[in-house]
PDB file of C-alpha atoms in Angstrom:
ATOM      1  CA  MET A   1      -5.930 -20.424 -16.468  1.00 90.00           C
ATOM      2  CA  LEU A   2      -3.481 -17.793 -15.657  1.00 96.00           C
ATOM      3  CA  ASN A   3      -4.090 -14.313 -17.038  1.00 97.00           C
ATOM      4  CA  ARG A   4      -1.732 -10.856 -16.830  1.00 97.00           C
ATOM      5  CA  PHE A   5      -3.030  -8.402 -14.642  1.00 98.00           C
ATOM      6  CA  ARG A   6      -1.231  -4.867 -14.570  1.00 98.00           C
ATOM      7  CA  ALA A   7      -1.257  -3.259 -10.634  1.00 98.00           C
ATOM      8  CA  ASP A   8      -0.520   0.005  -9.102  1.00 98.00           C
ATOM      9  CA  LEU A   9      -0.970  -1.493  -5.235  1.00 98.00           C
ATOM     10  CA  HIS A  10       0.295   1.812  -3.415  1.00 98.00           C
ATOM     11  CA  ILE A  11      -2.057   4.649  -4.016  1.00 99.00           C
ATOM     12  CA  HIS A  12      -3.223   7.093  -1.392  1.00 98.00           C
ATOM     13  CA  SER A  13      -6.644   8.683  -1.025  1.00 98.00           C
ATOM     14  CA  CYS A  14      -7.753  12.438   0.223  1.00 98.00           C
ATOM     15  CA  LEU A  15      -7.554  10.646   3.518  1.00 98.00           C
ATOM     16  CA  SER A  16      -3.844  10.931   3.788  1.00 98.00           C
ATOM     17  CA  PRO A  17      -2.721  14.318   4.715  1.00 98.00           C
ATOM     18  CA  CYS A  18      -0.006  14.461   2.066  1.00 97.00           C
ATOM     19  CA  ALA A  19      -2.427  13.572  -0.632  1.00 98.00           C
ATOM     20  CA  SER A  20      -4.057  16.066  -2.874  1.00 98.00           C
ATOM     21  CA  GLU A  21      -8.087  16.561  -1.856  1.00 98.00           C
ATOM     22  CA  GLU A  22      -8.501  15.274  -5.482  1.00 98.00           C
ATOM     23  CA  MET A  23      -7.751  11.671  -5.061  1.00 98.00           C
ATOM     24  CA  LYS A  24     -11.434  10.746  -4.387  1.00 98.00           C
ATOM     25  CA  PRO A  25     -12.766   7.532  -5.503  1.00 98.00           C
ATOM     26  CA  LYS A  26     -14.496   8.871  -8.833  1.00 98.00           C
ATOM     27  CA  ALA A  27     -11.176  10.609 -10.047  1.00 98.00           C
ATOM     28  CA  VAL A  28      -8.663   7.734  -8.658  1.00 98.00           C
ATOM     29  CA  VAL A  29     -10.775   4.776 -10.452  1.00 98.00           C
ATOM     30  CA  GLU A  30     -11.130   6.794 -13.888  1.00 98.00           C
ATOM     31  CA  ARG A  31      -7.688   7.392 -13.656  1.00 98.00           C
ATOM     32  CA  ALA A  32      -6.213   3.725 -12.892  1.00 98.00           C
ATOM     33  CA  MET A  33      -8.933   2.324 -15.911  1.00 98.00           C
ATOM     34  CA  THR A  34      -7.801   5.509 -18.499  1.00 98.00           C
ATOM     35  CA  VAL A  35      -3.961   4.453 -18.029  1.00 98.00           C
ATOM     36  CA  GLY A  36      -4.827   0.553 -18.203  1.00 98.00           C
ATOM     37  CA  LEU A  37      -4.758  -0.572 -14.881  1.00 98.00           C
ATOM     38  CA  ASP A  38      -6.493  -3.863 -13.754  1.00 98.00           C
ATOM     39  CA  MET A  39      -6.264  -3.682  -9.853  1.00 98.00           C
ATOM     40  CA  ILE A  40      -5.019  -0.994  -7.337  1.00 98.00           C
ATOM     41  CA  ALA A  41      -4.886  -0.859  -3.607  1.00 98.00           C
ATOM     42  CA  ILE A  42      -5.668   2.231  -1.411  1.00 99.00           C
ATOM     43  CA  CYS A  43      -3.225   2.247   1.231  1.00 99.00           C
ATOM     44  CA  ASP A  44      -3.743   5.269   3.286  1.00 98.00           C
ATOM     45  CA  HIS A  45      -1.495   6.692   6.411  1.00 98.00           C
ATOM     46  CA  ASN A  46      -2.106   4.533   9.351  1.00 98.00           C
ATOM     47  CA  SER A  47      -5.797   4.207   8.335  1.00 98.00           C
ATOM     48  CA  ALA A  48      -8.379   1.991   6.236  1.00 98.00           C
ATOM     49  CA  ASP A  49     -11.515   4.474   6.499  1.00 98.00           C
ATOM     50  CA  ASN A  50     -11.928   5.322   2.898  1.00 98.00           C
ATOM     51  CA  LEU A  51     -11.763   2.098   1.608  1.00 98.00           C
ATOM     52  CA  PHE A  52     -15.269   1.034   1.554  1.00 98.00           C
ATOM     53  CA  ALA A  53     -15.798   4.142  -0.708  1.00 98.00           C
ATOM     54  CA  PHE A  54     -13.169   3.321  -3.230  1.00 98.00           C
ATOM     55  CA  ILE A  55     -14.018  -0.448  -3.228  1.00 98.00           C
ATOM     56  CA  GLU A  56     -17.395   0.473  -3.837  1.00 98.00           C
ATOM     57  CA  ALA A  57     -16.536   2.649  -6.698  1.00 98.00           C
ATOM     58  CA  GLY A  58     -14.408   0.080  -8.258  1.00 98.00           C
ATOM     59  CA  LYS A  59     -17.105  -2.129  -8.477  1.00 98.00           C
ATOM     60  CA  GLN A  60     -19.516   0.281  -9.947  1.00 97.00           C
ATOM     61  CA  ALA A  61     -16.363   0.659 -13.064  1.00 97.00           C
ATOM     62  CA  GLY A  62     -15.257  -2.636 -13.141  1.00 97.00           C
ATOM     63  CA  LEU A  63     -11.874  -2.068 -11.459  1.00 98.00           C
ATOM     64  CA  SER A  64     -10.868  -4.242  -8.872  1.00 98.00           C
ATOM     65  CA  VAL A  65      -9.471  -2.352  -5.481  1.00 98.00           C
ATOM     66  CA  LEU A  66      -7.876  -3.951  -2.952  1.00 98.00           C
ATOM     67  CA  PRO A  67      -7.949  -2.857   0.792  1.00 98.00           C
ATOM     68  CA  GLY A  68      -4.683  -1.788   2.139  1.00 98.00           C
ATOM     69  CA  MET A  69      -2.600   0.500   4.406  1.00 99.00           C
ATOM     70  CA  GLU A  70       0.693   2.064   4.858  1.00 98.00           C
ATOM     71  CA  VAL A  71       1.517   1.737   8.595  1.00 98.00           C
ATOM     72  CA  THR A  72       4.445   3.705  10.315  1.00 98.00           C
ATOM     73  CA  SER A  73       6.146   1.420  12.643  1.00 98.00           C
ATOM     74  CA  LYS A  74       7.959   3.571  15.791  1.00 98.00           C
ATOM     75  CA  GLU A  75      10.721   3.105  13.848  1.00 98.00           C
ATOM     76  CA  GLU A  76       9.049   5.495  11.582  1.00 98.00           C
ATOM     77  CA  ILE A  77       9.421   2.796   8.965  1.00 98.00           C
ATOM     78  CA  HIS A  78       6.680   2.713   6.075  1.00 98.00           C
ATOM     79  CA  LEU A  79       5.393  -0.758   5.576  1.00 98.00           C
ATOM     80  CA  LEU A  80       2.528  -2.089   3.134  1.00 98.00           C
ATOM     81  CA  ALA A  81      -0.336  -4.109   4.076  1.00 98.00           C
ATOM     82  CA  ILE A  82      -2.603  -5.327   1.711  1.00 98.00           C
ATOM     83  CA  PHE A  83      -5.578  -7.900   1.900  1.00 98.00           C
ATOM     84  CA  ASN A  84      -8.337  -9.462   0.083  1.00 96.00           C
ATOM     85  CA  ARG A  85     -11.295  -8.721   2.428  1.00 97.00           C
ATOM     86  CA  LEU A  86     -11.787  -5.407   4.195  1.00 98.00           C
ATOM     87  CA  GLU A  87     -12.831  -6.978   7.317  1.00 98.00           C
ATOM     88  CA  ASP A  88      -9.210  -7.941   8.054  1.00 98.00           C
ATOM     89  CA  CYS A  89      -7.816  -4.464   7.066  1.00 98.00           C
ATOM     90  CA  LEU A  90     -10.423  -3.013   9.748  1.00 98.00           C
ATOM     91  CA  MET A  91      -9.116  -5.120  11.713  1.00 98.00           C
ATOM     92  CA  LEU A  92      -5.611  -4.164  11.368  1.00 98.00           C
ATOM     93  CA  GLN A  93      -6.757  -0.294  11.606  1.00 98.00           C
ATOM     94  CA  ASP A  94      -8.207  -0.804  14.945  1.00 98.00           C
ATOM     95  CA  TRP A  95      -5.297  -2.603  16.592  1.00 98.00           C
ATOM     96  CA  VAL A  96      -3.081   0.470  15.047  1.00 98.00           C
ATOM     97  CA  TYR A  97      -5.554   3.345  16.063  1.00 98.00           C
ATOM     98  CA  GLN A  98      -5.019   1.483  19.844  1.00 98.00           C
ATOM     99  CA  HIS A  99      -1.325   2.201  19.341  1.00 98.00           C
ATOM    100  CA  LEU A 100      -1.497   5.755  17.313  1.00 98.00           C
ATOM    101  CA  SER A 101      -1.293   9.167  19.251  1.00 97.00           C
ATOM    102  CA  GLY A 102      -2.099  12.790  18.750  1.00 97.00           C
ATOM    103  CA  LYS A 103      -4.837  14.450  16.617  1.00 97.00           C
ATOM    104  CA  ASN A 104      -4.249  16.111  13.112  1.00 97.00           C
ATOM    105  CA  LYS A 105      -3.332  19.685  12.844  1.00 96.00           C
ATOM    106  CA  GLU A 106      -4.458  20.522   9.212  1.00 95.00           C
ATOM    107  CA  GLU A 107      -2.756  23.920   8.795  1.00 95.00           C
ATOM    108  CA  VAL A 108       0.420  21.832   9.137  1.00 96.00           C
ATOM    109  CA  PHE A 109      -0.308  18.211   8.109  1.00 96.00           C
ATOM    110  CA  GLY A 110      -3.060  18.706   5.737  1.00 97.00           C
ATOM    111  CA  SER A 111      -6.766  17.594   5.559  1.00 97.00           C
ATOM    112  CA  GLN A 112      -7.797  13.951   6.417  1.00 98.00           C
ATOM    113  CA  THR A 113     -11.032  13.805   4.310  1.00 98.00           C
ATOM    114  CA  LEU A 114     -13.322  10.960   4.607  1.00 98.00           C
ATOM    115  CA  VAL A 115     -15.597  10.253   1.288  1.00 98.00           C
ATOM    116  CA  ASN A 116     -18.221   7.756   0.438  1.00 98.00           C
ATOM    117  CA  GLU A 117     -18.735   6.429  -3.105  1.00 97.00           C
ATOM    118  CA  LYS A 118     -19.940   9.301  -4.968  1.00 97.00           C
ATOM    119  CA  SER A 119     -16.471  10.976  -3.772  1.00 98.00           C
ATOM    120  CA  GLU A 120     -18.599  13.344  -1.682  1.00 98.00           C
ATOM    121  CA  ALA A 121     -16.915  14.226   1.710  1.00 97.00           C
ATOM    122  CA  ILE A 122     -18.714  13.309   4.753  1.00 98.00           C
ATOM    123  CA  GLY A 123     -16.375  14.333   7.307  1.00 98.00           C
ATOM    124  CA  TYR A 124     -12.513  14.357   8.745  1.00 98.00           C
ATOM    125  CA  ASN A 125     -10.310  12.154  10.330  1.00 98.00           C
ATOM    126  CA  GLU A 126      -8.953  14.099  13.632  1.00 98.00           C
ATOM    127  CA  LYS A 127      -6.199  11.228  14.391  1.00 98.00           C
ATOM    128  CA  LEU A 128      -2.354  12.074  13.449  1.00 98.00           C
ATOM    129  CA  LEU A 129      -2.087   9.810  10.961  1.00 98.00           C
ATOM    130  CA  ILE A 130       1.174  11.169   9.365  1.00 98.00           C
ATOM    131  CA  GLY A 131       2.304  10.368  12.735  1.00 97.00           C
ATOM    132  CA  ALA A 132       4.514   7.118  14.115  1.00 98.00           C
ATOM    133  CA  THR A 133       2.684   4.189  15.757  1.00 98.00           C
ATOM    134  CA  LEU A 134       4.012   2.683  18.812  1.00 98.00           C
ATOM    135  CA  LEU A 135       4.364  -0.688  17.272  1.00 98.00           C
ATOM    136  CA  PRO A 136       7.708  -2.441  16.284  1.00 98.00           C
ATOM    137  CA  ILE A 137       8.277  -3.328  12.879  1.00 98.00           C
ATOM    138  CA  GLU A 138       8.080  -6.928  13.666  1.00 98.00           C
ATOM    139  CA  GLU A 139       4.940  -6.978  15.376  1.00 98.00           C
ATOM    140  CA  ILE A 140       3.472  -5.366  12.600  1.00 98.00           C
ATOM    141  CA  VAL A 141       4.679  -7.610  10.141  1.00 98.00           C
ATOM    142  CA  SER A 142       3.218 -10.474  12.475  1.00 98.00           C
ATOM    143  CA  PHE A 143      -0.207  -8.920  12.585  1.00 98.00           C
ATOM    144  CA  VAL A 144      -0.689  -8.787   8.973  1.00 98.00           C
ATOM    145  CA  ARG A 145       0.547 -11.858   7.961  1.00 97.00           C
ATOM    146  CA  ASN A 146      -1.870 -13.824  10.796  1.00 97.00           C
ATOM    147  CA  LEU A 147      -4.250 -12.213   9.282  1.00 97.00           C
ATOM    148  CA  GLU A 148      -3.291 -13.481   5.466  1.00 96.00           C
ATOM    149  CA  GLY A 149      -2.128  -9.972   4.356  1.00 98.00           C
ATOM    150  CA  ILE A 150       0.609  -9.438   1.784  1.00 98.00           C
ATOM    151  CA  VAL A 151       3.548  -7.274   3.764  1.00 98.00           C
ATOM    152  CA  ILE A 152       5.539  -5.040   1.569  1.00 98.00           C
ATOM    153  CA  ALA A 153       8.292  -2.468   2.643  1.00 98.00           C
ATOM    154  CA  SER A 154       7.856   0.697   1.064  1.00 98.00           C
ATOM    155  CA  HIS A 155       9.460   2.850  -1.341  1.00 98.00           C
ATOM    156  CA  ILE A 156      13.027   1.196   0.208  1.00 98.00           C
ATOM    157  CA  ASP A 157      15.093   3.203  -2.278  1.00 97.00           C
ATOM    158  CA  ARG A 158      14.057   6.057  -0.213  1.00 95.00           C
ATOM    159  CA  GLN A 159      15.875   7.963   2.821  1.00 93.00           C
ATOM    160  CA  ALA A 160      12.977   8.987   4.626  1.00 94.00           C
ATOM    161  CA  PHE A 161      10.680   6.413   6.099  1.00 97.00           C
ATOM    162  CA  SER A 162      12.026   3.188   4.497  1.00 97.00           C
ATOM    163  CA  LEU A 163      13.418   0.050   6.226  1.00 98.00           C
ATOM    164  CA  ILE A 164      16.599   0.292   4.594  1.00 97.00           C
ATOM    165  CA  GLY A 165      16.748   4.044   4.877  1.00 96.00           C
ATOM    166  CA  GLN A 166      15.913   3.709   8.601  1.00 97.00           C
ATOM    167  CA  LEU A 167      18.103   0.664   9.774  1.00 96.00           C
ATOM    168  CA  GLY A 168      20.459   0.567   7.008  1.00 95.00           C
ATOM    169  CA  PHE A 169      19.620  -3.221   6.439  1.00 95.00           C
ATOM    170  CA  ILE A 170      16.734  -5.767   6.228  1.00 96.00           C
ATOM    171  CA  PRO A 171      16.714  -7.827   9.346  1.00 94.00           C
ATOM    172  CA  GLU A 172      17.103 -11.402   9.106  1.00 90.00           C
ATOM    173  CA  GLY A 173      13.892 -13.445   9.665  1.00 91.00           C
ATOM    174  CA  LEU A 174      11.662 -10.719   8.717  1.00 96.00           C
ATOM    175  CA  SER A 175       8.834 -12.152   6.810  1.00 96.00           C
ATOM    176  CA  LEU A 176       8.232  -9.636   3.978  1.00 98.00           C
ATOM    177  CA  ASP A 177       6.545 -10.876   1.020  1.00 98.00           C
ATOM    178  CA  GLY A 178       8.105  -8.020  -1.244  1.00 98.00           C
ATOM    179  CA  LEU A 179      10.207  -4.677  -1.386  1.00 98.00           C
ATOM    180  CA  GLU A 180       8.591  -1.520  -3.148  1.00 98.00           C
ATOM    181  CA  ILE A 181      10.957   0.606  -5.429  1.00 98.00           C
ATOM    182  CA  SER A 182       9.628   4.143  -5.937  1.00 97.00           C
ATOM    183  CA  PRO A 183       9.172   5.691  -9.456  1.00 97.00           C
ATOM    184  CA  ARG A 184      12.571   7.473  -8.871  1.00 96.00           C
ATOM    185  CA  THR A 185      14.567   4.057  -9.498  1.00 97.00           C
ATOM    186  CA  SER A 186      14.522   1.665 -12.273  1.00 95.00           C
ATOM    187  CA  LEU A 187      13.943  -2.331 -11.290  1.00 92.00           C
ATOM    188  CA  GLU A 188      17.470  -2.777 -12.958  1.00 93.00           C
ATOM    189  CA  GLU A 189      19.210   0.039 -10.924  1.00 96.00           C
ATOM    190  CA  ALA A 190      17.438  -1.749  -7.506  1.00 95.00           C
ATOM    191  CA  LYS A 191      18.442  -4.935  -8.325  1.00 92.00           C
ATOM    192  CA  LYS A 192      22.316  -4.149  -8.774  1.00 95.00           C
ATOM    193  CA  LYS A 193      21.774  -1.835  -5.800  1.00 95.00           C
ATOM    194  CA  TYR A 194      20.247  -4.348  -3.257  1.00 96.00           C
ATOM    195  CA  ARG A 195      21.357  -7.454  -4.989  1.00 94.00           C
ATOM    196  CA  SER A 196      22.001  -8.912  -1.950  1.00 94.00           C
ATOM    197  CA  TYR A 197      18.192  -8.906  -1.060  1.00 96.00           C
ATOM    198  CA  GLN A 198      17.163 -10.440  -4.477  1.00 91.00           C
ATOM    199  CA  HIS A 199      15.947 -13.359  -2.699  1.00 92.00           C
ATOM    200  CA  LEU A 200      12.696 -10.939  -1.951  1.00 96.00           C
ATOM    201  CA  ALA A 201      10.352 -10.047  -4.741  1.00 97.00           C
ATOM    202  CA  PHE A 202      11.071  -6.388  -6.140  1.00 97.00           C
ATOM    203  CA  VAL A 203       7.872  -4.341  -7.015  1.00 98.00           C
ATOM    204  CA  HIS A 204       7.387  -1.405  -8.821  1.00 98.00           C
ATOM    205  CA  PHE A 205       4.226   0.636  -7.406  1.00 98.00           C
ATOM    206  CA  SER A 206       3.325   4.778  -7.975  1.00 98.00           C
ATOM    207  CA  ASP A 207       2.595   6.077  -4.691  1.00 98.00           C
ATOM    208  CA  ALA A 208       0.632   8.336  -5.973  1.00 98.00           C
ATOM    209  CA  HIS A 209      -0.507  11.272  -4.128  1.00 98.00           C
ATOM    210  CA  SER A 210      -2.082  13.246  -6.881  1.00 98.00           C
ATOM    211  CA  ILE A 211      -3.873  11.872 -10.021  1.00 98.00           C
ATOM    212  CA  GLU A 212      -1.414  12.401 -12.533  1.00 98.00           C
ATOM    213  CA  GLU A 213       0.757  10.011 -10.488  1.00 98.00           C
ATOM    214  CA  ILE A 214      -1.312   7.210 -10.757  1.00 98.00           C
ATOM    215  CA  GLY A 215       0.140   4.117 -12.863  1.00 98.00           C
ATOM    216  CA  ARG A 216       3.276   6.077 -13.407  1.00 98.00           C
ATOM    217  CA  VAL A 217       5.089   3.125 -12.838  1.00 98.00           C
ATOM    218  CA  SER A 218       3.244  -0.353 -12.039  1.00 98.00           C
ATOM    219  CA  THR A 219       4.119  -4.134 -11.816  1.00 98.00           C
ATOM    220  CA  GLU A 220       2.363  -6.968 -13.719  1.00 98.00           C
ATOM    221  CA  PHE A 221       0.890 -10.193 -12.413  1.00 98.00           C
ATOM    222  CA  LEU A 222       0.652 -13.427 -14.023  1.00 98.00           C
ATOM    223  CA  ILE A 223      -2.096 -14.913 -11.680  1.00 98.00           C
ATOM    224  CA  LYS A 224      -5.685 -16.773 -11.853  1.00 98.00           C
ATOM    225  CA  GLU A 225      -7.307 -13.887 -10.467  1.00 97.00           C
ATOM    226  CA  ARG A 226      -7.065 -10.520  -8.760  1.00 97.00           C
ATOM    227  CA  THR A 227      -6.875 -11.488  -5.123  1.00 98.00           C
ATOM    228  CA  SER A 228      -4.325 -10.862  -2.659  1.00 97.00           C
ATOM    229  CA  ARG A 229      -3.663 -14.679  -1.967  1.00 97.00           C
ATOM    230  CA  GLU A 230      -2.945 -15.133  -5.647  1.00 98.00           C
ATOM    231  CA  ILE A 231      -0.912 -12.098  -5.383  1.00 98.00           C
ATOM    232  CA  LYS A 232       1.453 -13.459  -2.445  1.00 98.00           C
ATOM    233  CA  MET A 233       1.550 -16.708  -4.643  1.00 98.00           C
ATOM    234  CA  ALA A 234       3.096 -14.242  -7.508  1.00 98.00           C
ATOM    235  CA  LEU A 235       5.636 -12.968  -5.191  1.00 98.00           C
ATOM    236  CA  HIS A 236       6.883 -16.160  -3.878  1.00 98.00           C
ATOM    237  CA  SER A 237       6.844 -17.736  -7.362  1.00 97.00           C
ATOM    238  CA  GLN A 238       4.374 -20.576  -6.531  1.00 97.00           C
ATOM    239  CA  GLU A 239       2.454 -22.537  -8.661  1.00 97.00           C
ATOM    240  CA  GLY A 240       3.315 -20.792 -11.894  1.00 97.00           C
ATOM    241  CA  ARG A 241       2.480 -17.669 -10.919  1.00 98.00           C
ATOM    242  CA  SER A 242       5.009 -14.539 -11.576  1.00 97.00           C
ATOM    243  CA  MET A 243       5.400 -10.974 -12.023  1.00 95.00           C
ATOM    244  CA  ALA A 244       7.399  -8.462 -14.093  1.00 85.00           C
ATOM    245  CA  GLU A 245       7.460  -4.630 -14.376  1.00 76.00           C
ATOM    246  CA  GLY A 246       4.216  -3.170 -16.177  1.00 77.00           C
TER     247      GLY A 246
END
């Protein structure tokens, strides 16, 4: 039996230097449930270090939290990678960290706070998470797909840090599962503007960096259960799975 689940699969935590310090597990989970979300994904910049805390907080509250990451390629393109298993996302993190240089300057880029499931600060990540990795976009897509993850090009309607903004086009043969449209653009506008890419699924996520941004746009998935495998099937319209704007 298929069910409808409303999802916002691009939310940053206080680990992302550009996100508010309020983006901690208890506050994020409470807000997500208040605005009627059935599942979320935490996708911090180039790191998965806060995922365990958010997944545990979600379990305690009855909210599905999928592990994810927003990886920055060497071309300065943002890609969402979303998984079902935390272990797979941690494998991506290990690989990303091997190709990420630099140290964070908190006074310039912001704090990178590590938390536990009780929303208590337990430390700070000193890597330059806001920076670009040395990894080309094709390698990132291939790595995530080999781990059976979902790969979505972030906010393609923005000029900065987007696939189309940086390259001007989507390379043929790039095996993406979808294209994210930011809250600044409606899906109707995006489908007109990017009509040549309508063979790919368009999704609407919040890219929330503050509490009030969570769920400001969302995507509804008609799927069997709240897993990345089911979401991928919906993105590709397989076996009756589908999606619509939330």
